[in-house]
PDB file of C-alpha atoms in Angstrom:
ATOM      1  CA  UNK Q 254       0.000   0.000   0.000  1.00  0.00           C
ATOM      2  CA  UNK Q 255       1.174   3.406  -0.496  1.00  0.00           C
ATOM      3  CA  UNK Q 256       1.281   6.082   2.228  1.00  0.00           C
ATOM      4  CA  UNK Q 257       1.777   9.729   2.324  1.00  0.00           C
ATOM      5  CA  UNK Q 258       2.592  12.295   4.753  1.00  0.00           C
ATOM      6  CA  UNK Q 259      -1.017  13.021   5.697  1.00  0.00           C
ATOM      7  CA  UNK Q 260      -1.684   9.249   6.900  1.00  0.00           C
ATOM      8  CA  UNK Q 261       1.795   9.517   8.687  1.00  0.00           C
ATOM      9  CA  UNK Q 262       3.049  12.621   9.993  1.00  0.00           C
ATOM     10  CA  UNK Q 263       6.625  12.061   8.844  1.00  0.00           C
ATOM     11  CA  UNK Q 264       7.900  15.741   8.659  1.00  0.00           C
ATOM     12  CA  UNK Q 265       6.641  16.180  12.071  1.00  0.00           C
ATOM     13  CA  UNK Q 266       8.828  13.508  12.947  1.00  0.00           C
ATOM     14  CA  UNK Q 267      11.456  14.563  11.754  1.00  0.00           C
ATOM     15  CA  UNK Q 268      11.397  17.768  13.031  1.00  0.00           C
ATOM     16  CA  UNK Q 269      10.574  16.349  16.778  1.00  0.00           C
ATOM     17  CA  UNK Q 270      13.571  14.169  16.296  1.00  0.00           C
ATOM     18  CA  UNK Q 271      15.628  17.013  15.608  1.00  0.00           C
ATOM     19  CA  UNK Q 272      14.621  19.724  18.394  1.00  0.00           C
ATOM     20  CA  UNK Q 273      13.741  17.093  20.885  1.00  0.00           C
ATOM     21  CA  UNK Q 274      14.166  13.408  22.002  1.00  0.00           C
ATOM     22  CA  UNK Q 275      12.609  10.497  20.746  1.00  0.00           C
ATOM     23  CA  UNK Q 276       8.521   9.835  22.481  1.00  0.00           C
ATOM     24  CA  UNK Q 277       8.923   5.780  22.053  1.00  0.00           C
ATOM     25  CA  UNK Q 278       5.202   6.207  23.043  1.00  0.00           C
ATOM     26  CA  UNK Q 279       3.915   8.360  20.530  1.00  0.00           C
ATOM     27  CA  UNK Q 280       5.771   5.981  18.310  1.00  0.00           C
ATOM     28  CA  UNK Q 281       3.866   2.474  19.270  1.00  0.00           C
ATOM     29  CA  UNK Q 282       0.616   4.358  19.034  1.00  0.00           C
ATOM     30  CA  UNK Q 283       1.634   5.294  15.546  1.00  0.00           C
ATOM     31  CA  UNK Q 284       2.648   1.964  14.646  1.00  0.00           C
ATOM     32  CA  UNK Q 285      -0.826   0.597  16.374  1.00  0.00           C
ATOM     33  CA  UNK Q 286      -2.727   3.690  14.349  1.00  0.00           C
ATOM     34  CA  UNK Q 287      -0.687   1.821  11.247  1.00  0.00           C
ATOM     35  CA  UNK Q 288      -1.659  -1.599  11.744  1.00  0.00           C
ATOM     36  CA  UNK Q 289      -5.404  -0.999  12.550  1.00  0.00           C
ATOM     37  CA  UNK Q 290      -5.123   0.741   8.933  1.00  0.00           C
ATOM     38  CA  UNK Q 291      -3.650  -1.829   7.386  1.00  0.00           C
ATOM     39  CA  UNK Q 292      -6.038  -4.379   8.727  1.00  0.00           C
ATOM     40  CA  UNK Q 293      -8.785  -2.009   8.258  1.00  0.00           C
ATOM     41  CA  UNK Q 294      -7.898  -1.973   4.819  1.00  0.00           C
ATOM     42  CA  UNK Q 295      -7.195  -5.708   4.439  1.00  0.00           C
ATOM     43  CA  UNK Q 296     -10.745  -6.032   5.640  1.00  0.00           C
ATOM     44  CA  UNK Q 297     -11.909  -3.855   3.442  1.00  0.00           C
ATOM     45  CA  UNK Q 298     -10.386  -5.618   0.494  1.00  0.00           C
ATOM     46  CA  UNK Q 299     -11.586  -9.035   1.597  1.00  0.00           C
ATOM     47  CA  UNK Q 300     -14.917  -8.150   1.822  1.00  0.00           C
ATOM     48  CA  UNK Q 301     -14.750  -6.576  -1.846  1.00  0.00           C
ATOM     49  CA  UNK Q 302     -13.105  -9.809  -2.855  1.00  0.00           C
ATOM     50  CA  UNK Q 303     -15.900 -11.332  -1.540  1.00  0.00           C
ATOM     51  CA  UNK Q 304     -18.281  -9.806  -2.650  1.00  0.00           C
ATOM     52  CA  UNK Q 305     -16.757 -10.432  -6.210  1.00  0.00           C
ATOM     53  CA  UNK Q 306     -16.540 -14.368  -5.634  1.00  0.00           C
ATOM     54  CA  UNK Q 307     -20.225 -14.083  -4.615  1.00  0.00           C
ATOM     55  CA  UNK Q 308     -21.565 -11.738  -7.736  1.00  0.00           C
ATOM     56  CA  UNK Q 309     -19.406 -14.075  -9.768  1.00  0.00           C
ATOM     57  CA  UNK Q 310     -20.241 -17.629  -8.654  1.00  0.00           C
ATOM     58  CA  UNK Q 311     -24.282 -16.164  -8.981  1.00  0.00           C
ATOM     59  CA  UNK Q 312     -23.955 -15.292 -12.277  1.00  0.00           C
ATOM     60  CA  UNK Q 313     -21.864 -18.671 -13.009  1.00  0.00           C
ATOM     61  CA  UNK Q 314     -25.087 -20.498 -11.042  1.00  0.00           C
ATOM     62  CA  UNK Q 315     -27.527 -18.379 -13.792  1.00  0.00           C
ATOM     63  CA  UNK Q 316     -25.883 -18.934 -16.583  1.00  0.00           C
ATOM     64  CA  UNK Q 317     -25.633 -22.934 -15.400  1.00  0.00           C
ATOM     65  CA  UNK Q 318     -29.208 -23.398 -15.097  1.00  0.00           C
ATOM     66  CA  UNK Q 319     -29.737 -21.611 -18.241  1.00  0.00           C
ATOM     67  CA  UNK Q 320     -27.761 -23.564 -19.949  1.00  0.00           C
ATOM     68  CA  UNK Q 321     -29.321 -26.881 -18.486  1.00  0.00           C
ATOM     69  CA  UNK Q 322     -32.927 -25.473 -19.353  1.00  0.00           C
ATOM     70  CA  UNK Q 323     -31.086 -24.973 -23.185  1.00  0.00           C
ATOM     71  CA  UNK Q 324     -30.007 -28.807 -22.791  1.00  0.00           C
ATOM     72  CA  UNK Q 325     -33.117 -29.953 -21.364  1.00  0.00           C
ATOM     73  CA  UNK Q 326     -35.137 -28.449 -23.939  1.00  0.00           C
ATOM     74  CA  UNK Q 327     -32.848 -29.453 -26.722  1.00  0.00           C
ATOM     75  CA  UNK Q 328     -33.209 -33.211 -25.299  1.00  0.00           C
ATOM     76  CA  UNK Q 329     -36.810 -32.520 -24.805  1.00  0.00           C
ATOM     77  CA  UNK Q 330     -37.448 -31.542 -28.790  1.00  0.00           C
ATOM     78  CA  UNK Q 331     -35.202 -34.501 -30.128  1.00  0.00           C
ATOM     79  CA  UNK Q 332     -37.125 -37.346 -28.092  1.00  0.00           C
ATOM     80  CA  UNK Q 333     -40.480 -35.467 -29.926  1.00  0.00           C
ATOM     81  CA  UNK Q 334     -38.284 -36.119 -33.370  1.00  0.00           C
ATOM     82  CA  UNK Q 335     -37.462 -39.186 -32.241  1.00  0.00           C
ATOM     83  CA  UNK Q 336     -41.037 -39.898 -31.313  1.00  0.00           C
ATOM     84  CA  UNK Q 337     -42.453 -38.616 -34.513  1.00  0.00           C
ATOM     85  CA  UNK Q 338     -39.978 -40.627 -36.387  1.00  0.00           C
ATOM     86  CA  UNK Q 339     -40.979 -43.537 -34.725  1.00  0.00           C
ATOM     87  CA  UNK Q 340     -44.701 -42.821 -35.400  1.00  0.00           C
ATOM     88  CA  UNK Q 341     -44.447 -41.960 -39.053  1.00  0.00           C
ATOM     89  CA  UNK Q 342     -41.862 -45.269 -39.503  1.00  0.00           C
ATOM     90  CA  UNK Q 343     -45.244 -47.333 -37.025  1.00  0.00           C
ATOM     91  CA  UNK Q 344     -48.227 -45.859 -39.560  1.00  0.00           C
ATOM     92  CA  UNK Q 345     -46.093 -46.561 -42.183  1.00  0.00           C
ATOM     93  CA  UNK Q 346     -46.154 -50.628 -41.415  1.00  0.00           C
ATOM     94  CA  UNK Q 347     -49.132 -50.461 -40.434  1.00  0.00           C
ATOM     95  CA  UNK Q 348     -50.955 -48.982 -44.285  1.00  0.00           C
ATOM     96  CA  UNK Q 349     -48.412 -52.031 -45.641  1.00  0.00           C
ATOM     97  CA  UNK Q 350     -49.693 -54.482 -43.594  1.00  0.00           C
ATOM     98  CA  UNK Q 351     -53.728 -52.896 -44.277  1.00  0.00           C
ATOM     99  CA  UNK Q 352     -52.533 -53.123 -48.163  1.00  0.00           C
ATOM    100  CA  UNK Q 353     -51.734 -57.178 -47.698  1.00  0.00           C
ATOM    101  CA  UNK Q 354     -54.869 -57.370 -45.712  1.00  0.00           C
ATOM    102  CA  UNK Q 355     -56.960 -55.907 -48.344  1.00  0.00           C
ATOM    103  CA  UNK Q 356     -55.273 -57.757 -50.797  1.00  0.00           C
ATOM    104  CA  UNK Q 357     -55.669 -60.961 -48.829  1.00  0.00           C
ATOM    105  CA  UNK Q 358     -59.280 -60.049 -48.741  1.00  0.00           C
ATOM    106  CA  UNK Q 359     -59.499 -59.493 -52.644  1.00  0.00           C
ATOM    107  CA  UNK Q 360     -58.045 -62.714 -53.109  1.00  0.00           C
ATOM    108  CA  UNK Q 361     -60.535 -64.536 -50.315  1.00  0.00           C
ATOM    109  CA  UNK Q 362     -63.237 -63.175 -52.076  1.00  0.00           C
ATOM    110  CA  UNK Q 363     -62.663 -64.274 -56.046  1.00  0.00           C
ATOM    111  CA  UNK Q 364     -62.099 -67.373 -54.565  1.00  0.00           C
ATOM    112  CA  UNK Q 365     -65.474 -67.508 -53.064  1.00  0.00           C
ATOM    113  CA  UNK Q 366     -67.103 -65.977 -55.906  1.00  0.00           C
ATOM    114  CA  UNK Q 367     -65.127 -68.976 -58.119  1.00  0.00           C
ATOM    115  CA  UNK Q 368     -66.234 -71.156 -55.594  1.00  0.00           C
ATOM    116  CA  UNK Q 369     -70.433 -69.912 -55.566  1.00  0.00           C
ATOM    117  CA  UNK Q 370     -69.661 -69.962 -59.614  1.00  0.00           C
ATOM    118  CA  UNK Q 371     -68.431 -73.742 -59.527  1.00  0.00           C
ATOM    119  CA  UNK Q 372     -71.233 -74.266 -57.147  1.00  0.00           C
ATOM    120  CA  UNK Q 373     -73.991 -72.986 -59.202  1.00  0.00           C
ATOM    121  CA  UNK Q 374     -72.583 -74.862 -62.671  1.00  0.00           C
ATOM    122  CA  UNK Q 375     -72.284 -78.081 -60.481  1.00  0.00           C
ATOM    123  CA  UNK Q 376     -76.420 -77.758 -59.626  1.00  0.00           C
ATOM    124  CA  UNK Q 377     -77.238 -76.592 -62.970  1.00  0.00           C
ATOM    125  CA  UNK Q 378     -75.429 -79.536 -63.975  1.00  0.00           C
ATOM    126  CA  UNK Q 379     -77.008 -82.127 -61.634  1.00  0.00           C
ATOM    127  CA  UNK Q 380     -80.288 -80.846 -61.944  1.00  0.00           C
ATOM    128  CA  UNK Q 381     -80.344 -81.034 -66.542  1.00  0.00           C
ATOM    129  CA  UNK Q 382     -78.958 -84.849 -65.213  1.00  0.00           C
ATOM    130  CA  UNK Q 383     -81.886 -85.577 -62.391  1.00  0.00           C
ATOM    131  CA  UNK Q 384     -84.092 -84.010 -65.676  1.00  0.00           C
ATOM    132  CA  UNK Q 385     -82.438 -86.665 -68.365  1.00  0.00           C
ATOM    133  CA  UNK Q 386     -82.489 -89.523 -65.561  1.00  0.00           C
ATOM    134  CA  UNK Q 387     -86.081 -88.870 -65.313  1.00  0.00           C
ATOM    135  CA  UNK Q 388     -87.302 -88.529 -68.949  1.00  0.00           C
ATOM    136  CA  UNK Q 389     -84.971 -91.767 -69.542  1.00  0.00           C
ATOM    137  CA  UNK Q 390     -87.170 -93.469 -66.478  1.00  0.00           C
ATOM    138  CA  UNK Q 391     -90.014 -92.164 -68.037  1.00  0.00           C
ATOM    139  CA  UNK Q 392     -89.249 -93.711 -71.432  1.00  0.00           C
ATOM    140  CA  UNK Q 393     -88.491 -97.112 -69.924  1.00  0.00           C
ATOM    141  CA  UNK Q 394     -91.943 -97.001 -67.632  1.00  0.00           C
ATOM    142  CA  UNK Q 395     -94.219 -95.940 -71.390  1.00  0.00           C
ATOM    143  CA  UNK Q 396     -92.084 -98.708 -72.693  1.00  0.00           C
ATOM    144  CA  UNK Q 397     -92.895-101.043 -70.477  1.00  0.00           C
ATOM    145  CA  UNK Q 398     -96.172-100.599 -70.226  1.00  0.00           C
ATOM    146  CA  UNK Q 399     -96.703-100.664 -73.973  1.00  0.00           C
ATOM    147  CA  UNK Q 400     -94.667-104.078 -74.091  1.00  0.00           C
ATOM    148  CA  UNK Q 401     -97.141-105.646 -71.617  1.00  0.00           C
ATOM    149  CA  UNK Q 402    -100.194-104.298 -73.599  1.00  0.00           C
ATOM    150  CA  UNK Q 403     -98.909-105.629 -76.855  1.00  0.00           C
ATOM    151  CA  UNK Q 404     -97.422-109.108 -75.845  1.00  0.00           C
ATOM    152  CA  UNK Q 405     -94.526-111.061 -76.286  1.00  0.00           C
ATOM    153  CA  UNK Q 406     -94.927-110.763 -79.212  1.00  0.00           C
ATOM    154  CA  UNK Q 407     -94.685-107.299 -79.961  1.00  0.00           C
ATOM    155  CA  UNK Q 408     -90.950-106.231 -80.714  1.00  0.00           C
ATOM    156  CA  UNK Q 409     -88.862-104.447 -77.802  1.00  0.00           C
ATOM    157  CA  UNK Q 410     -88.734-100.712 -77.178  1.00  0.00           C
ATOM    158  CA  UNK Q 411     -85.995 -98.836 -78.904  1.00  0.00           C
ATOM    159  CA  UNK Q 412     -83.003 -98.621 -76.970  1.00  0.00           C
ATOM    160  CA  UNK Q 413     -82.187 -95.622 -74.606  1.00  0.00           C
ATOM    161  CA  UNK Q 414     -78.735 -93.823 -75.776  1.00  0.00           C
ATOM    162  CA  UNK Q 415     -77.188 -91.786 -73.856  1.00  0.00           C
ATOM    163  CA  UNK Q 416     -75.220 -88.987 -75.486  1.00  0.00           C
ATOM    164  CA  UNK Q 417     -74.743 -86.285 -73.757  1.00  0.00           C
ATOM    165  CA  UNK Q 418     -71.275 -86.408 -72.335  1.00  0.00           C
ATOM    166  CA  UNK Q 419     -68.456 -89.515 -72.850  1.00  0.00           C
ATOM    167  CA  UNK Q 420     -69.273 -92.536 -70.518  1.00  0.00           C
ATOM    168  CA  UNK Q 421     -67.096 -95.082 -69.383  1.00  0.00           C
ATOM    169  CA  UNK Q 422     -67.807 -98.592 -70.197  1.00  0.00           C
ATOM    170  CA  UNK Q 423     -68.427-101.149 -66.842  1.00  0.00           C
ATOM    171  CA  UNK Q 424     -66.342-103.866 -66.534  1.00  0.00           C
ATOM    172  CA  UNK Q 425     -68.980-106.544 -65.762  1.00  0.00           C
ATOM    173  CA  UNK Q 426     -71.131-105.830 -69.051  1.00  0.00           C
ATOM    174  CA  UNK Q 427     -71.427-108.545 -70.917  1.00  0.00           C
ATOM    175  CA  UNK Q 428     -73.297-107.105 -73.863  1.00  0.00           C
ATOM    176  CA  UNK Q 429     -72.397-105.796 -77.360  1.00  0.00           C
ATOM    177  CA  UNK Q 430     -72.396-102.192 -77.835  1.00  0.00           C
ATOM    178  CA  UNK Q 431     -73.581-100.605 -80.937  1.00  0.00           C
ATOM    179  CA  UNK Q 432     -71.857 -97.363 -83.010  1.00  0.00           C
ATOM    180  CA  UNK Q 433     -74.414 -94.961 -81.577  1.00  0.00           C
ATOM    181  CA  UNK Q 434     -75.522 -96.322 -77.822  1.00  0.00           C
ATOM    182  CA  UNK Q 435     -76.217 -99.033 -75.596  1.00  0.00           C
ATOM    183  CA  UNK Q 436     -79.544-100.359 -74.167  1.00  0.00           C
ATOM    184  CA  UNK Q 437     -79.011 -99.184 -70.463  1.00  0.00           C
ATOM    185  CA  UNK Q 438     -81.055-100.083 -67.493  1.00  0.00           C
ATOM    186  CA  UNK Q 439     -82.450 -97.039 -65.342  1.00  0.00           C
ATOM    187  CA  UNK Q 440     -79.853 -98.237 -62.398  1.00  0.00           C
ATOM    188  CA  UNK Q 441     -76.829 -98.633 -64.911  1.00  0.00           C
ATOM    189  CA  UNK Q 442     -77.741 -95.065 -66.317  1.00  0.00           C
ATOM    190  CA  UNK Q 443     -77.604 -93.564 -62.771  1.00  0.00           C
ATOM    191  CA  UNK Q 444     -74.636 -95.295 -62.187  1.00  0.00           C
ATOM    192  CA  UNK Q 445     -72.851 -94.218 -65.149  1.00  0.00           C
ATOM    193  CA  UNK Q 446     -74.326 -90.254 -64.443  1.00  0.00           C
ATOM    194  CA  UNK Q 447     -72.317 -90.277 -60.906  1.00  0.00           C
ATOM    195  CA  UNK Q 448     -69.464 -91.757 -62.462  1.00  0.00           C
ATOM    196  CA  UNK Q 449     -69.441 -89.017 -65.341  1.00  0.00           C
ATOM    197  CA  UNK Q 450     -69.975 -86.339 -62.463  1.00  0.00           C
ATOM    198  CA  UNK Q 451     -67.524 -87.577 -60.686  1.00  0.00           C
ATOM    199  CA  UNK Q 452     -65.555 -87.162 -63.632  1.00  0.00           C
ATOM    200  CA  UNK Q 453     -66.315 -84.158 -64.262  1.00  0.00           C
ATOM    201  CA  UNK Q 454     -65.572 -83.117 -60.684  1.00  0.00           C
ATOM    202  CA  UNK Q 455     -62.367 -84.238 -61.059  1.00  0.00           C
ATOM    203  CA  UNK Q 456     -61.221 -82.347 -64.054  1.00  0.00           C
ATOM    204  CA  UNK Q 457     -62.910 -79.311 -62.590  1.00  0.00           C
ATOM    205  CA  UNK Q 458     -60.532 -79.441 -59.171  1.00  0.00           C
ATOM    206  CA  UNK Q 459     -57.752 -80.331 -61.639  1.00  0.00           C
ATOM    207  CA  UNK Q 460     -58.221 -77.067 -63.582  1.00  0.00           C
ATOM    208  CA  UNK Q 461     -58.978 -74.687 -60.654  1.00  0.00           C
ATOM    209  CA  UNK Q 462     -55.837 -76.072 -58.521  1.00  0.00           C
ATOM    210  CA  UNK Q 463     -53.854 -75.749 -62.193  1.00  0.00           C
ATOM    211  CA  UNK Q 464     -55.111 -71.713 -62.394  1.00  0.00           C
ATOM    212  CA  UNK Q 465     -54.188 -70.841 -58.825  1.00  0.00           C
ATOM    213  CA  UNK Q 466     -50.620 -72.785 -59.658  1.00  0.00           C
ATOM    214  CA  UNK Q 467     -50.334 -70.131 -62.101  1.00  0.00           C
ATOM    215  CA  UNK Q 468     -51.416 -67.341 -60.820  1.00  0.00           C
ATOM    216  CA  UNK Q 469     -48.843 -68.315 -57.680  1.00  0.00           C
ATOM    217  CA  UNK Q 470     -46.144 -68.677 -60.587  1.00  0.00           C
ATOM    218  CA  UNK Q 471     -46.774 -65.450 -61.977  1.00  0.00           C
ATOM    219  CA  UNK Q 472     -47.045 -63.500 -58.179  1.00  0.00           C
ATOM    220  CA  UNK Q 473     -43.633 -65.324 -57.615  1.00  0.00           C
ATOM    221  CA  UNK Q 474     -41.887 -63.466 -60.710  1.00  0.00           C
TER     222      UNK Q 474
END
């Protein structure tokens, strides 16, 4: 610290030491007026220090939470990114998986309408045969009855062809068949019916099983 002659006296000092002798009292007060300066001034400066280091570790303490308020928000708007991300990327699988679905359902459905179509061929079909199995029934009963009003005698009915779709031939019939048709029985007639609809069955399944093996080949490419 600097001093000057108006903190201590030193020209009145001096000129005590030269016209008389030395107070050692006045002396240790002035040395005791000195050091309760200095201390007061030591004092002084602490408590301006301090109050520095306090003003300064506030503002350190402000700008600390701001910046974990900037870092919590920041955090805060990249989990809503992520979240978002996340959302779009979850709706996204989701309008796949309704586009298989709806597929899958497009696909259910011409299979049932194939399905109701085969249906309703396979009862037109049995009910023109239940029709031909009846007129041919028919035929035979008028036959019959004509062949017991005539006699013995009279010469048979003509023979009942059937024509309407390829037949195959039983193995335990014994008779000769002609170029055109065979004289059937009403039971071997039926018989032969279920075995051509079974037939017919068959090929159908074949065909529908061979279109879906297609349309599977053609999805795979």
């Amino acid at each position: 610290m600097h001093f000057d002659s108006t903190d201590v006296p030193l020209n009145a000092q001096a000129e005590t030491q030269s016209s008389a002798p030395v107070d050692f009292t006045m002396f240790t007060d002035a040395l005791e007026d000195l050091r309760s300066f200095i201390s007061q001034r030591i004092n002084e400066s602490n408590c301006e220090i301090l109050s520095k280091v306090n003003a300064t570790e506030f503002d350190i303490r402000e700008d600390l939470l701001k910046q974990n308020d900037l870092l919590r928000q920041s955090l805060q708007n990249a989990c809503r990114v992520l979240e978002r991300q996340d959302f779009m990327k979850i709706k996204k699988v989701q309008r796949e998986q309704d586009a298989k679905i709806a597929a899958l359902d497009a696909q259910i459905a011409a299979i049932r309408n194939e399905q109701l179509d085969f249906q309703a061929k396979i009862a037109a079909d049995i009910l023109s045969l239940s029709t031909q199995i009846g007129d041919i029934a028919d035929y035979i009963r008028i036959g019959d009855a004509k062949k017991g009003e005539i006699g013995s005698s009279s010469r048979r009915p003509p023979p009942v062809r059937v024509e309407r779709r390829p037949l195959p031939t039983p193995t335990n019939q014994g008779e000769s068949s002609s170029s055109h048709g065979r004289v059937l029985s009403v039971e071997e007639a039926a018989e032969m019916v279920r075995e051509a609809d079974r037939q017919a069955d068959r090929r159908e399944r074949e065909r529908e099983i061979e279109k879906r093996l297609r349309r599977l080949r053609r999805r795979g490419h």
